[in-house]
Amino acid sequence: MSPARTNEQWLADLSSTGEAREDALAELRRVILEGLPYALSNWLSPGDPAFGPFMEEVAQETLLRVLDRLESFEGRSRFTTWVHKIAVRLALTELRRKRWREVSLDKLVAGAPGEGFAGILASPDVSPDMRSEQADMLDRIERIVEEELTEKQRAALVAARVRGMPIEEVARRMGTNRNALYKLLHDARLRLRQRLASEGLTPEDVLAAFERR
Amino acid sequence: MDERRKALSNLIEQLRRTRQDEIACDEAFQFLDRFAEAIAAGKDTARLMPLVQQHLDMCPDCREEFEALLRVLEAHLS
């Protein structure tokens, strides 16, 4: 087996033409395929019939993207690490898309009829004497969420942070991108925290109301 | 723990750890290869790259991608 390529050798070969480039692409494909099973061990096992074809698809997409972005590689990590990163992002994006394909945002975000944000979070299994304390706290949270957040922020928060929808999936349904959605959620968090503080409620106070049963 | 109480708990914990200055996903992704290598090498990333660490604490999707990348690095492949 040939010795491992340095970053410079990878870049030189992939930027060239002919055999050097073809050899490098073949080697890089091998590197990607070797790493993906480890990366995706929580999602797919090698025994799954979809495993092989999916890996190939990801490897091909990754090679295209690597070639397209070759100039953006800054050399601050190993080239293969940078490539694995791109492969992981491509693979997980696709796996998440498939898993959540059938899920509608509206249905995910809606609670039971008449149920607000707090209702979505309320726990059924609470003793009667604790119920009113929790109900009060939930009402306060409900009011804070409604007064501080936009409808979009509320929906994004419920979908992403309560229901666990990947933010890319939420973003796509809202006609935006992952980066923008993260900023939207960050703003929401800042507003909620600030408002809690101005009401004299620490996060610990809120948690404490729900810790006891 | 009841799923909804866990969701509330996670949300409150996120509020508690929220910072005014946070980087978003694109910027975190840009640093992810460096960050993962630093973690794999046992470096003090909380000190060296605190904004990336903060983002991963706040973003389950980026964290999942980071953990996947780390698994690849820790497999010590050729």
PDB file of C-alpha atoms in Angstrom:
ATOM      1  CA  MET A   1       0.000   0.000   0.000  1.00  0.00           C
ATOM      2  CA  SER A   2       1.368   3.429  -0.888  1.00  0.00           C
ATOM      3  CA  PRO A   3       2.330   5.765   1.975  1.00  0.00           C
ATOM      4  CA  ALA A   4      -0.301   8.239   3.133  1.00  0.00           C
ATOM      5  CA  ARG A   5      -0.522  11.404   1.059  1.00  0.00           C
ATOM      6  CA  THR A   6       0.303  14.720   2.648  1.00  0.00           C
ATOM      7  CA  ASN A   7      -2.151  17.591   2.329  1.00  0.00           C
ATOM      8  CA  GLU A   8       0.028  19.096  -0.378  1.00  0.00           C
ATOM      9  CA  GLN A   9       0.066  15.868  -2.364  1.00  0.00           C
ATOM     10  CA  TRP A  10      -3.712  15.548  -2.178  1.00  0.00           C
ATOM     11  CA  LEU A  11      -4.196  19.090  -3.398  1.00  0.00           C
ATOM     12  CA  ALA A  12      -1.611  18.759  -6.152  1.00  0.00           C
ATOM     13  CA  ASP A  13      -2.992  15.469  -7.466  1.00  0.00           C
ATOM     14  CA  LEU A  14      -6.636  16.503  -7.294  1.00  0.00           C
ATOM     15  CA  SER A  15      -5.853  19.775  -9.076  1.00  0.00           C
ATOM     16  CA  SER A  16      -3.982  18.000 -11.836  1.00  0.00           C
ATOM     17  CA  THR A  17      -5.292  15.999 -14.779  1.00  0.00           C
ATOM     18  CA  GLY A  18      -4.948  12.469 -16.052  1.00  0.00           C
ATOM     19  CA  GLU A  19      -3.726   9.528 -14.071  1.00  0.00           C
ATOM     20  CA  ALA A  20      -2.543  11.398 -11.003  1.00  0.00           C
ATOM     21  CA  ARG A  21      -5.994  12.871 -10.539  1.00  0.00           C
ATOM     22  CA  GLU A  22      -7.780   9.606 -11.212  1.00  0.00           C
ATOM     23  CA  ASP A  23      -5.594   7.739  -8.725  1.00  0.00           C
ATOM     24  CA  ALA A  24      -6.187  10.398  -6.094  1.00  0.00           C
ATOM     25  CA  LEU A  25      -9.952  10.312  -6.633  1.00  0.00           C
ATOM     26  CA  ALA A  26      -9.987   6.525  -6.347  1.00  0.00           C
ATOM     27  CA  GLU A  27      -7.960   6.686  -3.156  1.00  0.00           C
ATOM     28  CA  LEU A  28     -10.156   9.409  -1.726  1.00  0.00           C
ATOM     29  CA  ARG A  29     -13.259   7.400  -2.517  1.00  0.00           C
ATOM     30  CA  ARG A  30     -11.730   4.501  -0.584  1.00  0.00           C
ATOM     31  CA  VAL A  31     -10.967   6.785   2.360  1.00  0.00           C
ATOM     32  CA  ILE A  32     -14.563   8.072   2.447  1.00  0.00           C
ATOM     33  CA  LEU A  33     -16.060   4.579   2.243  1.00  0.00           C
ATOM     34  CA  GLU A  34     -13.791   3.388   5.025  1.00  0.00           C
ATOM     35  CA  GLY A  35     -14.893   6.132   7.382  1.00  0.00           C
ATOM     36  CA  LEU A  36     -18.641   6.261   6.753  1.00  0.00           C
ATOM     37  CA  PRO A  37     -19.593   3.065   8.640  1.00  0.00           C
ATOM     38  CA  TYR A  38     -18.063   4.526  11.795  1.00  0.00           C
ATOM     39  CA  ALA A  39     -19.703   7.884  11.218  1.00  0.00           C
ATOM     40  CA  LEU A  40     -23.145   6.438  10.600  1.00  0.00           C
ATOM     41  CA  SER A  41     -23.116   3.616  13.135  1.00  0.00           C
ATOM     42  CA  ASN A  42     -26.136   5.155  14.894  1.00  0.00           C
ATOM     43  CA  TRP A  43     -28.142   5.229  11.680  1.00  0.00           C
ATOM     44  CA  LEU A  44     -27.247   2.350   9.415  1.00  0.00           C
ATOM     45  CA  SER A  45     -25.566  -0.981   9.882  1.00  0.00           C
ATOM     46  CA  PRO A  46     -23.496  -2.702   7.188  1.00  0.00           C
ATOM     47  CA  GLY A  47     -26.058  -5.518   7.230  1.00  0.00           C
ATOM     48  CA  ASP A  48     -28.791  -3.191   5.974  1.00  0.00           C
ATOM     49  CA  PRO A  49     -29.333  -3.749   2.223  1.00  0.00           C
ATOM     50  CA  ALA A  50     -29.564   0.018   1.686  1.00  0.00           C
ATOM     51  CA  PHE A  51     -26.122   0.457   3.235  1.00  0.00           C
ATOM     52  CA  GLY A  52     -23.905  -0.228   0.185  1.00  0.00           C
ATOM     53  CA  PRO A  53     -25.793   1.876  -2.371  1.00  0.00           C
ATOM     54  CA  PHE A  54     -26.213   4.742   0.070  1.00  0.00           C
ATOM     55  CA  MET A  55     -22.484   4.766   0.890  1.00  0.00           C
ATOM     56  CA  GLU A  56     -21.634   4.883  -2.814  1.00  0.00           C
ATOM     57  CA  GLU A  57     -24.045   7.740  -3.369  1.00  0.00           C
ATOM     58  CA  VAL A  58     -22.532   9.691  -0.488  1.00  0.00           C
ATOM     59  CA  ALA A  59     -18.990   8.985  -1.666  1.00  0.00           C
ATOM     60  CA  GLN A  60     -19.757  10.268  -5.160  1.00  0.00           C
ATOM     61  CA  GLU A  61     -21.469  13.404  -3.863  1.00  0.00           C
ATOM     62  CA  THR A  62     -18.592  14.026  -1.489  1.00  0.00           C
ATOM     63  CA  LEU A  63     -15.980  13.761  -4.231  1.00  0.00           C
ATOM     64  CA  LEU A  64     -17.897  16.266  -6.344  1.00  0.00           C
ATOM     65  CA  ARG A  65     -18.181  18.669  -3.469  1.00  0.00           C
ATOM     66  CA  VAL A  66     -14.537  18.273  -2.502  1.00  0.00           C
ATOM     67  CA  LEU A  67     -13.410  19.066  -6.038  1.00  0.00           C
ATOM     68  CA  ASP A  68     -15.763  22.005  -6.171  1.00  0.00           C
ATOM     69  CA  ARG A  69     -14.450  23.433  -2.885  1.00  0.00           C
ATOM     70  CA  LEU A  70     -10.821  22.443  -3.134  1.00  0.00           C
ATOM     71  CA  GLU A  71      -9.617  26.027  -2.984  1.00  0.00           C
ATOM     72  CA  SER A  72     -11.439  26.623   0.287  1.00  0.00           C
ATOM     73  CA  PHE A  73      -9.380  24.006   2.139  1.00  0.00           C
ATOM     74  CA  GLU A  74      -7.198  26.013   4.502  1.00  0.00           C
ATOM     75  CA  GLY A  75      -4.776  23.264   5.497  1.00  0.00           C
ATOM     76  CA  ARG A  76      -5.477  23.661   9.209  1.00  0.00           C
ATOM     77  CA  SER A  77      -6.454  20.022   9.556  1.00  0.00           C
ATOM     78  CA  ARG A  78      -5.627  16.830   7.719  1.00  0.00           C
ATOM     79  CA  PHE A  79      -7.136  16.851   4.251  1.00  0.00           C
ATOM     80  CA  THR A  80      -8.845  13.531   4.908  1.00  0.00           C
ATOM     81  CA  THR A  81     -10.486  14.945   8.058  1.00  0.00           C
ATOM     82  CA  TRP A  82     -11.867  17.817   6.001  1.00  0.00           C
ATOM     83  CA  VAL A  83     -13.198  15.332   3.461  1.00  0.00           C
ATOM     84  CA  HIS A  84     -14.741  13.100   6.152  1.00  0.00           C
ATOM     85  CA  LYS A  85     -16.463  16.183   7.545  1.00  0.00           C
ATOM     86  CA  ILE A  86     -18.056  16.910   4.172  1.00  0.00           C
ATOM     87  CA  ALA A  87     -19.098  13.266   3.767  1.00  0.00           C
ATOM     88  CA  VAL A  88     -20.676  13.191   7.240  1.00  0.00           C
ATOM     89  CA  ARG A  89     -22.639  16.358   6.574  1.00  0.00           C
ATOM     90  CA  LEU A  90     -23.928  15.030   3.234  1.00  0.00           C
ATOM     91  CA  ALA A  91     -24.842  11.635   4.671  1.00  0.00           C
ATOM     92  CA  LEU A  92     -26.628  12.916   7.760  1.00  0.00           C
ATOM     93  CA  THR A  93     -28.528  15.557   5.801  1.00  0.00           C
ATOM     94  CA  GLU A  94     -29.873  12.862   3.493  1.00  0.00           C
ATOM     95  CA  LEU A  95     -30.655  10.395   6.282  1.00  0.00           C
ATOM     96  CA  ARG A  96     -32.516  13.064   8.243  1.00  0.00           C
ATOM     97  CA  ARG A  97     -34.449  14.109   5.155  1.00  0.00           C
ATOM     98  CA  LYS A  98     -35.557  10.539   4.569  1.00  0.00           C
ATOM     99  CA  ARG A  99     -36.506   9.924   8.182  1.00  0.00           C
ATOM    100  CA  TRP A 100     -38.601  13.092   8.482  1.00  0.00           C
ATOM    101  CA  ARG A 101     -39.992  13.171   4.955  1.00  0.00           C
ATOM    102  CA  GLU A 102     -43.512  12.247   5.977  1.00  0.00           C
ATOM    103  CA  VAL A 103     -43.686  14.620   8.948  1.00  0.00           C
ATOM    104  CA  SER A 104     -45.652  17.819   8.521  1.00  0.00           C
ATOM    105  CA  LEU A 105     -44.520  20.852  10.478  1.00  0.00           C
ATOM    106  CA  ASP A 106     -48.062  21.947  11.308  1.00  0.00           C
ATOM    107  CA  LYS A 107     -48.982  18.624  12.810  1.00  0.00           C
ATOM    108  CA  LEU A 108     -45.743  18.470  14.751  1.00  0.00           C
ATOM    109  CA  VAL A 109     -46.184  21.899  16.254  1.00  0.00           C
ATOM    110  CA  ALA A 110     -49.879  21.677  17.071  1.00  0.00           C
ATOM    111  CA  GLY A 111     -50.841  20.414  20.463  1.00  0.00           C
ATOM    112  CA  ALA A 112     -54.253  19.033  21.313  1.00  0.00           C
ATOM    113  CA  PRO A 113     -57.108  21.383  20.413  1.00  0.00           C
ATOM    114  CA  GLY A 114     -56.898  24.445  22.637  1.00  0.00           C
ATOM    115  CA  GLU A 115     -53.485  23.428  23.917  1.00  0.00           C
ATOM    116  CA  GLY A 116     -50.798  26.092  23.861  1.00  0.00           C
ATOM    117  CA  PHE A 117     -47.044  25.865  24.164  1.00  0.00           C
ATOM    118  CA  ALA A 118     -47.237  25.012  27.833  1.00  0.00           C
ATOM    119  CA  GLY A 119     -49.818  22.342  27.177  1.00  0.00           C
ATOM    120  CA  ILE A 120     -47.397  20.614  24.842  1.00  0.00           C
ATOM    121  CA  LEU A 121     -44.945  20.404  27.714  1.00  0.00           C
ATOM    122  CA  ALA A 122     -47.334  19.522  30.519  1.00  0.00           C
ATOM    123  CA  SER A 123     -46.927  16.146  32.060  1.00  0.00           C
ATOM    124  CA  PRO A 124     -49.968  14.008  32.789  1.00  0.00           C
ATOM    125  CA  ASP A 125     -48.490  12.049  35.658  1.00  0.00           C
ATOM    126  CA  VAL A 126     -48.374  14.621  38.420  1.00  0.00           C
ATOM    127  CA  SER A 127     -49.834  14.382  41.901  1.00  0.00           C
ATOM    128  CA  PRO A 128     -52.844  16.644  42.592  1.00  0.00           C
ATOM    129  CA  ASP A 129     -51.095  18.887  45.121  1.00  0.00           C
ATOM    130  CA  MET A 130     -48.212  19.505  42.727  1.00  0.00           C
ATOM    131  CA  ARG A 131     -50.555  20.047  39.833  1.00  0.00           C
ATOM    132  CA  SER A 132     -51.551  23.590  40.687  1.00  0.00           C
ATOM    133  CA  GLU A 133     -47.956  24.696  41.224  1.00  0.00           C
ATOM    134  CA  GLN A 134     -46.967  23.241  37.884  1.00  0.00           C
ATOM    135  CA  ALA A 135     -50.093  24.649  36.244  1.00  0.00           C
ATOM    136  CA  ASP A 136     -49.164  28.108  37.496  1.00  0.00           C
ATOM    137  CA  MET A 137     -45.631  27.786  36.211  1.00  0.00           C
ATOM    138  CA  LEU A 138     -46.863  26.484  32.859  1.00  0.00           C
ATOM    139  CA  ASP A 139     -49.247  29.416  32.570  1.00  0.00           C
ATOM    140  CA  ARG A 140     -46.398  31.818  33.211  1.00  0.00           C
ATOM    141  CA  ILE A 141     -44.205  30.107  30.607  1.00  0.00           C
ATOM    142  CA  GLU A 142     -47.107  30.098  28.166  1.00  0.00           C
ATOM    143  CA  ARG A 143     -47.613  33.820  28.612  1.00  0.00           C
ATOM    144  CA  ILE A 144     -43.884  34.551  28.283  1.00  0.00           C
ATOM    145  CA  VAL A 145     -43.580  32.491  25.109  1.00  0.00           C
ATOM    146  CA  GLU A 146     -46.584  34.156  23.532  1.00  0.00           C
ATOM    147  CA  GLU A 147     -45.489  37.649  24.439  1.00  0.00           C
ATOM    148  CA  GLU A 148     -41.802  37.347  23.636  1.00  0.00           C
ATOM    149  CA  LEU A 149     -41.603  35.112  20.580  1.00  0.00           C
ATOM    150  CA  THR A 150     -42.869  35.500  17.047  1.00  0.00           C
ATOM    151  CA  GLU A 151     -45.149  32.792  15.718  1.00  0.00           C
ATOM    152  CA  LYS A 152     -42.237  31.529  13.627  1.00  0.00           C
ATOM    153  CA  GLN A 153     -39.954  31.358  16.650  1.00  0.00           C
ATOM    154  CA  ARG A 154     -42.547  29.507  18.689  1.00  0.00           C
ATOM    155  CA  ALA A 155     -43.096  26.965  15.916  1.00  0.00           C
ATOM    156  CA  ALA A 156     -39.352  26.506  15.347  1.00  0.00           C
ATOM    157  CA  LEU A 157     -38.763  26.069  19.075  1.00  0.00           C
ATOM    158  CA  VAL A 158     -41.469  23.443  19.441  1.00  0.00           C
ATOM    159  CA  ALA A 159     -40.483  21.579  16.282  1.00  0.00           C
ATOM    160  CA  ALA A 160     -36.733  21.600  16.865  1.00  0.00           C
ATOM    161  CA  ARG A 161     -36.306  21.630  20.626  1.00  0.00           C
ATOM    162  CA  VAL A 162     -39.428  19.873  21.908  1.00  0.00           C
ATOM    163  CA  ARG A 163     -40.282  17.455  19.082  1.00  0.00           C
ATOM    164  CA  GLY A 164     -36.701  16.895  17.991  1.00  0.00           C
ATOM    165  CA  MET A 165     -37.004  17.698  14.309  1.00  0.00           C
ATOM    166  CA  PRO A 166     -33.571  18.423  12.774  1.00  0.00           C
ATOM    167  CA  ILE A 167     -33.192  22.155  12.219  1.00  0.00           C
ATOM    168  CA  GLU A 168     -32.435  21.609   8.547  1.00  0.00           C
ATOM    169  CA  GLU A 169     -35.828  19.948   8.192  1.00  0.00           C
ATOM    170  CA  VAL A 170     -37.548  22.743  10.095  1.00  0.00           C
ATOM    171  CA  ALA A 171     -35.707  25.334   8.002  1.00  0.00           C
ATOM    172  CA  ARG A 172     -36.699  23.699   4.723  1.00  0.00           C
ATOM    173  CA  ARG A 173     -40.382  23.671   5.682  1.00  0.00           C
ATOM    174  CA  MET A 174     -40.178  27.315   6.695  1.00  0.00           C
ATOM    175  CA  GLY A 175     -38.469  28.320   3.463  1.00  0.00           C
ATOM    176  CA  THR A 176     -35.212  29.295   5.119  1.00  0.00           C
ATOM    177  CA  ASN A 177     -31.826  27.724   5.790  1.00  0.00           C
ATOM    178  CA  ARG A 178     -30.202  26.018   8.768  1.00  0.00           C
ATOM    179  CA  ASN A 179     -27.933  28.918   9.611  1.00  0.00           C
ATOM    180  CA  ALA A 180     -30.768  31.436   9.668  1.00  0.00           C
ATOM    181  CA  LEU A 181     -32.909  29.103  11.728  1.00  0.00           C
ATOM    182  CA  TYR A 182     -30.178  28.694  14.307  1.00  0.00           C
ATOM    183  CA  LYS A 183     -30.020  32.482  14.628  1.00  0.00           C
ATOM    184  CA  LEU A 184     -33.799  32.635  14.958  1.00  0.00           C
ATOM    185  CA  LEU A 185     -33.690  30.096  17.779  1.00  0.00           C
ATOM    186  CA  HIS A 186     -30.770  31.864  19.421  1.00  0.00           C
ATOM    187  CA  ASP A 187     -32.723  35.102  19.432  1.00  0.00           C
ATOM    188  CA  ALA A 188     -35.689  33.237  20.900  1.00  0.00           C
ATOM    189  CA  ARG A 189     -33.524  31.821  23.679  1.00  0.00           C
ATOM    190  CA  LEU A 190     -32.119  35.219  24.510  1.00  0.00           C
ATOM    191  CA  ARG A 191     -35.600  36.743  24.686  1.00  0.00           C
ATOM    192  CA  LEU A 192     -36.967  33.970  26.874  1.00  0.00           C
ATOM    193  CA  ARG A 193     -34.049  34.088  29.233  1.00  0.00           C
ATOM    194  CA  GLN A 194     -34.195  37.844  29.540  1.00  0.00           C
ATOM    195  CA  ARG A 195     -37.913  37.774  30.186  1.00  0.00           C
ATOM    196  CA  LEU A 196     -37.597  35.035  32.802  1.00  0.00           C
ATOM    197  CA  ALA A 197     -34.938  37.117  34.534  1.00  0.00           C
ATOM    198  CA  SER A 198     -37.079  40.239  34.505  1.00  0.00           C
ATOM    199  CA  GLU A 199     -39.888  38.236  36.132  1.00  0.00           C
ATOM    200  CA  GLY A 200     -37.500  37.137  38.841  1.00  0.00           C
ATOM    201  CA  LEU A 201     -37.507  33.538  37.652  1.00  0.00           C
ATOM    202  CA  THR A 202     -34.276  31.667  37.294  1.00  0.00           C
ATOM    203  CA  PRO A 203     -34.103  28.590  35.066  1.00  0.00           C
ATOM    204  CA  GLU A 204     -33.582  26.640  38.277  1.00  0.00           C
ATOM    205  CA  ASP A 205     -36.901  27.965  39.650  1.00  0.00           C
ATOM    206  CA  VAL A 206     -38.709  26.656  36.596  1.00  0.00           C
ATOM    207  CA  LEU A 207     -37.033  23.279  36.771  1.00  0.00           C
ATOM    208  CA  ALA A 208     -37.701  22.994  40.480  1.00  0.00           C
ATOM    209  CA  ALA A 209     -41.440  23.389  39.907  1.00  0.00           C
ATOM    210  CA  PHE A 210     -41.304  20.328  37.675  1.00  0.00           C
ATOM    211  CA  GLU A 211     -38.794  18.237  39.564  1.00  0.00           C
ATOM    212  CA  ARG A 212     -41.168  17.521  42.411  1.00  0.00           C
ATOM    213  CA  ARG A 213     -44.015  15.150  41.659  1.00  0.00           C
TER     214      ARG A 213
ATOM    215  CA  MET B   1     -38.177  10.647  32.932  1.00  0.00           C
ATOM    216  CA  ASP B   2     -41.380  11.566  31.135  1.00  0.00           C
ATOM    217  CA  GLU B   3     -40.527  12.705  27.611  1.00  0.00           C
ATOM    218  CA  ARG B   4     -42.176  16.061  27.921  1.00  0.00           C
ATOM    219  CA  ARG B   5     -40.584  16.843  31.254  1.00  0.00           C
ATOM    220  CA  LYS B   6     -37.272  15.925  29.658  1.00  0.00           C
ATOM    221  CA  ALA B   7     -38.012  18.302  26.786  1.00  0.00           C
ATOM    222  CA  LEU B   8     -38.796  21.100  29.201  1.00  0.00           C
ATOM    223  CA  SER B   9     -35.716  20.290  31.219  1.00  0.00           C
ATOM    224  CA  ASN B  10     -33.534  20.374  28.108  1.00  0.00           C
ATOM    225  CA  LEU B  11     -35.061  23.634  27.012  1.00  0.00           C
ATOM    226  CA  ILE B  12     -34.511  25.278  30.374  1.00  0.00           C
ATOM    227  CA  GLU B  13     -30.971  23.969  30.480  1.00  0.00           C
ATOM    228  CA  GLN B  14     -30.391  25.500  27.057  1.00  0.00           C
ATOM    229  CA  LEU B  15     -31.734  28.823  28.321  1.00  0.00           C
ATOM    230  CA  ARG B  16     -29.423  28.664  31.279  1.00  0.00           C
ATOM    231  CA  ARG B  17     -26.393  28.113  29.047  1.00  0.00           C
ATOM    232  CA  THR B  18     -27.356  30.526  26.304  1.00  0.00           C
ATOM    233  CA  ARG B  19     -24.781  33.216  25.595  1.00  0.00           C
ATOM    234  CA  GLN B  20     -25.192  36.592  23.983  1.00  0.00           C
ATOM    235  CA  ASP B  21     -22.465  35.792  21.444  1.00  0.00           C
ATOM    236  CA  GLU B  22     -22.896  32.517  19.678  1.00  0.00           C
ATOM    237  CA  ILE B  23     -21.748  31.378  16.260  1.00  0.00           C
ATOM    238  CA  ALA B  24     -24.272  29.749  13.962  1.00  0.00           C
ATOM    239  CA  CYS B  25     -24.071  26.452  12.082  1.00  0.00           C
ATOM    240  CA  ASP B  26     -22.109  27.565   9.014  1.00  0.00           C
ATOM    241  CA  GLU B  27     -19.277  28.999  11.034  1.00  0.00           C
ATOM    242  CA  ALA B  28     -19.209  26.034  13.397  1.00  0.00           C
ATOM    243  CA  PHE B  29     -19.044  23.700  10.394  1.00  0.00           C
ATOM    244  CA  GLN B  30     -16.068  25.614   9.041  1.00  0.00           C
ATOM    245  CA  PHE B  31     -14.142  24.854  12.237  1.00  0.00           C
ATOM    246  CA  LEU B  32     -15.441  21.347  12.810  1.00  0.00           C
ATOM    247  CA  ASP B  33     -12.527  19.418  11.281  1.00  0.00           C
ATOM    248  CA  ARG B  34      -9.993  21.374  13.309  1.00  0.00           C
ATOM    249  CA  PHE B  35     -12.098  21.019  16.431  1.00  0.00           C
ATOM    250  CA  ALA B  36     -12.574  17.261  16.041  1.00  0.00           C
ATOM    251  CA  GLU B  37      -8.823  16.750  15.518  1.00  0.00           C
ATOM    252  CA  ALA B  38      -8.105  18.813  18.623  1.00  0.00           C
ATOM    253  CA  ILE B  39     -10.521  16.730  20.676  1.00  0.00           C
ATOM    254  CA  ALA B  40      -9.048  13.498  19.310  1.00  0.00           C
ATOM    255  CA  ALA B  41      -5.594  14.781  20.297  1.00  0.00           C
ATOM    256  CA  GLY B  42      -6.756  15.541  23.827  1.00  0.00           C
ATOM    257  CA  LYS B  43      -6.356  19.300  23.529  1.00  0.00           C
ATOM    258  CA  ASP B  44      -8.153  21.795  25.748  1.00  0.00           C
ATOM    259  CA  THR B  45     -10.802  22.788  23.229  1.00  0.00           C
ATOM    260  CA  ALA B  46     -12.958  24.583  25.788  1.00  0.00           C
ATOM    261  CA  ARG B  47     -10.100  27.013  26.080  1.00  0.00           C
ATOM    262  CA  LEU B  48      -8.879  26.942  22.468  1.00  0.00           C
ATOM    263  CA  MET B  49     -12.212  26.995  20.637  1.00  0.00           C
ATOM    264  CA  PRO B  50     -14.896  28.001  23.111  1.00  0.00           C
ATOM    265  CA  LEU B  51     -17.337  29.312  20.532  1.00  0.00           C
ATOM    266  CA  VAL B  52     -17.362  26.010  18.684  1.00  0.00           C
ATOM    267  CA  GLN B  53     -17.886  24.156  21.959  1.00  0.00           C
ATOM    268  CA  GLN B  54     -20.718  26.503  22.865  1.00  0.00           C
ATOM    269  CA  HIS B  55     -22.381  25.971  19.508  1.00  0.00           C
ATOM    270  CA  LEU B  56     -22.176  22.194  19.829  1.00  0.00           C
ATOM    271  CA  ASP B  57     -23.726  22.462  23.286  1.00  0.00           C
ATOM    272  CA  MET B  58     -26.640  24.412  21.826  1.00  0.00           C
ATOM    273  CA  CYS B  59     -27.099  22.590  18.515  1.00  0.00           C
ATOM    274  CA  PRO B  60     -27.963  18.871  18.580  1.00  0.00           C
ATOM    275  CA  ASP B  61     -27.591  18.545  14.819  1.00  0.00           C
ATOM    276  CA  CYS B  62     -24.064  19.945  14.665  1.00  0.00           C
ATOM    277  CA  ARG B  63     -23.212  17.917  17.734  1.00  0.00           C
ATOM    278  CA  GLU B  64     -24.381  14.749  16.028  1.00  0.00           C
ATOM    279  CA  GLU B  65     -22.186  15.564  13.008  1.00  0.00           C
ATOM    280  CA  PHE B  66     -19.233  16.295  15.271  1.00  0.00           C
ATOM    281  CA  GLU B  67     -19.655  12.979  17.118  1.00  0.00           C
ATOM    282  CA  ALA B  68     -19.849  11.112  13.819  1.00  0.00           C
ATOM    283  CA  LEU B  69     -16.644  12.767  12.611  1.00  0.00           C
ATOM    284  CA  LEU B  70     -14.941  12.009  15.907  1.00  0.00           C
ATOM    285  CA  ARG B  71     -15.835   8.327  15.562  1.00  0.00           C
ATOM    286  CA  VAL B  72     -14.067   8.298  12.207  1.00  0.00           C
ATOM    287  CA  LEU B  73     -10.955   9.942  13.656  1.00  0.00           C
ATOM    288  CA  GLU B  74     -10.862   7.650  16.661  1.00  0.00           C
ATOM    289  CA  ALA B  75     -11.058   4.592  14.414  1.00  0.00           C
ATOM    290  CA  HIS B  76      -7.479   5.485  13.391  1.00  0.00           C
ATOM    291  CA  LEU B  77      -7.977   4.536   9.798  1.00  0.00           C
ATOM    292  CA  SER B  78      -5.211   4.711   7.212  1.00  0.00           C
TER     293      SER B  78
END
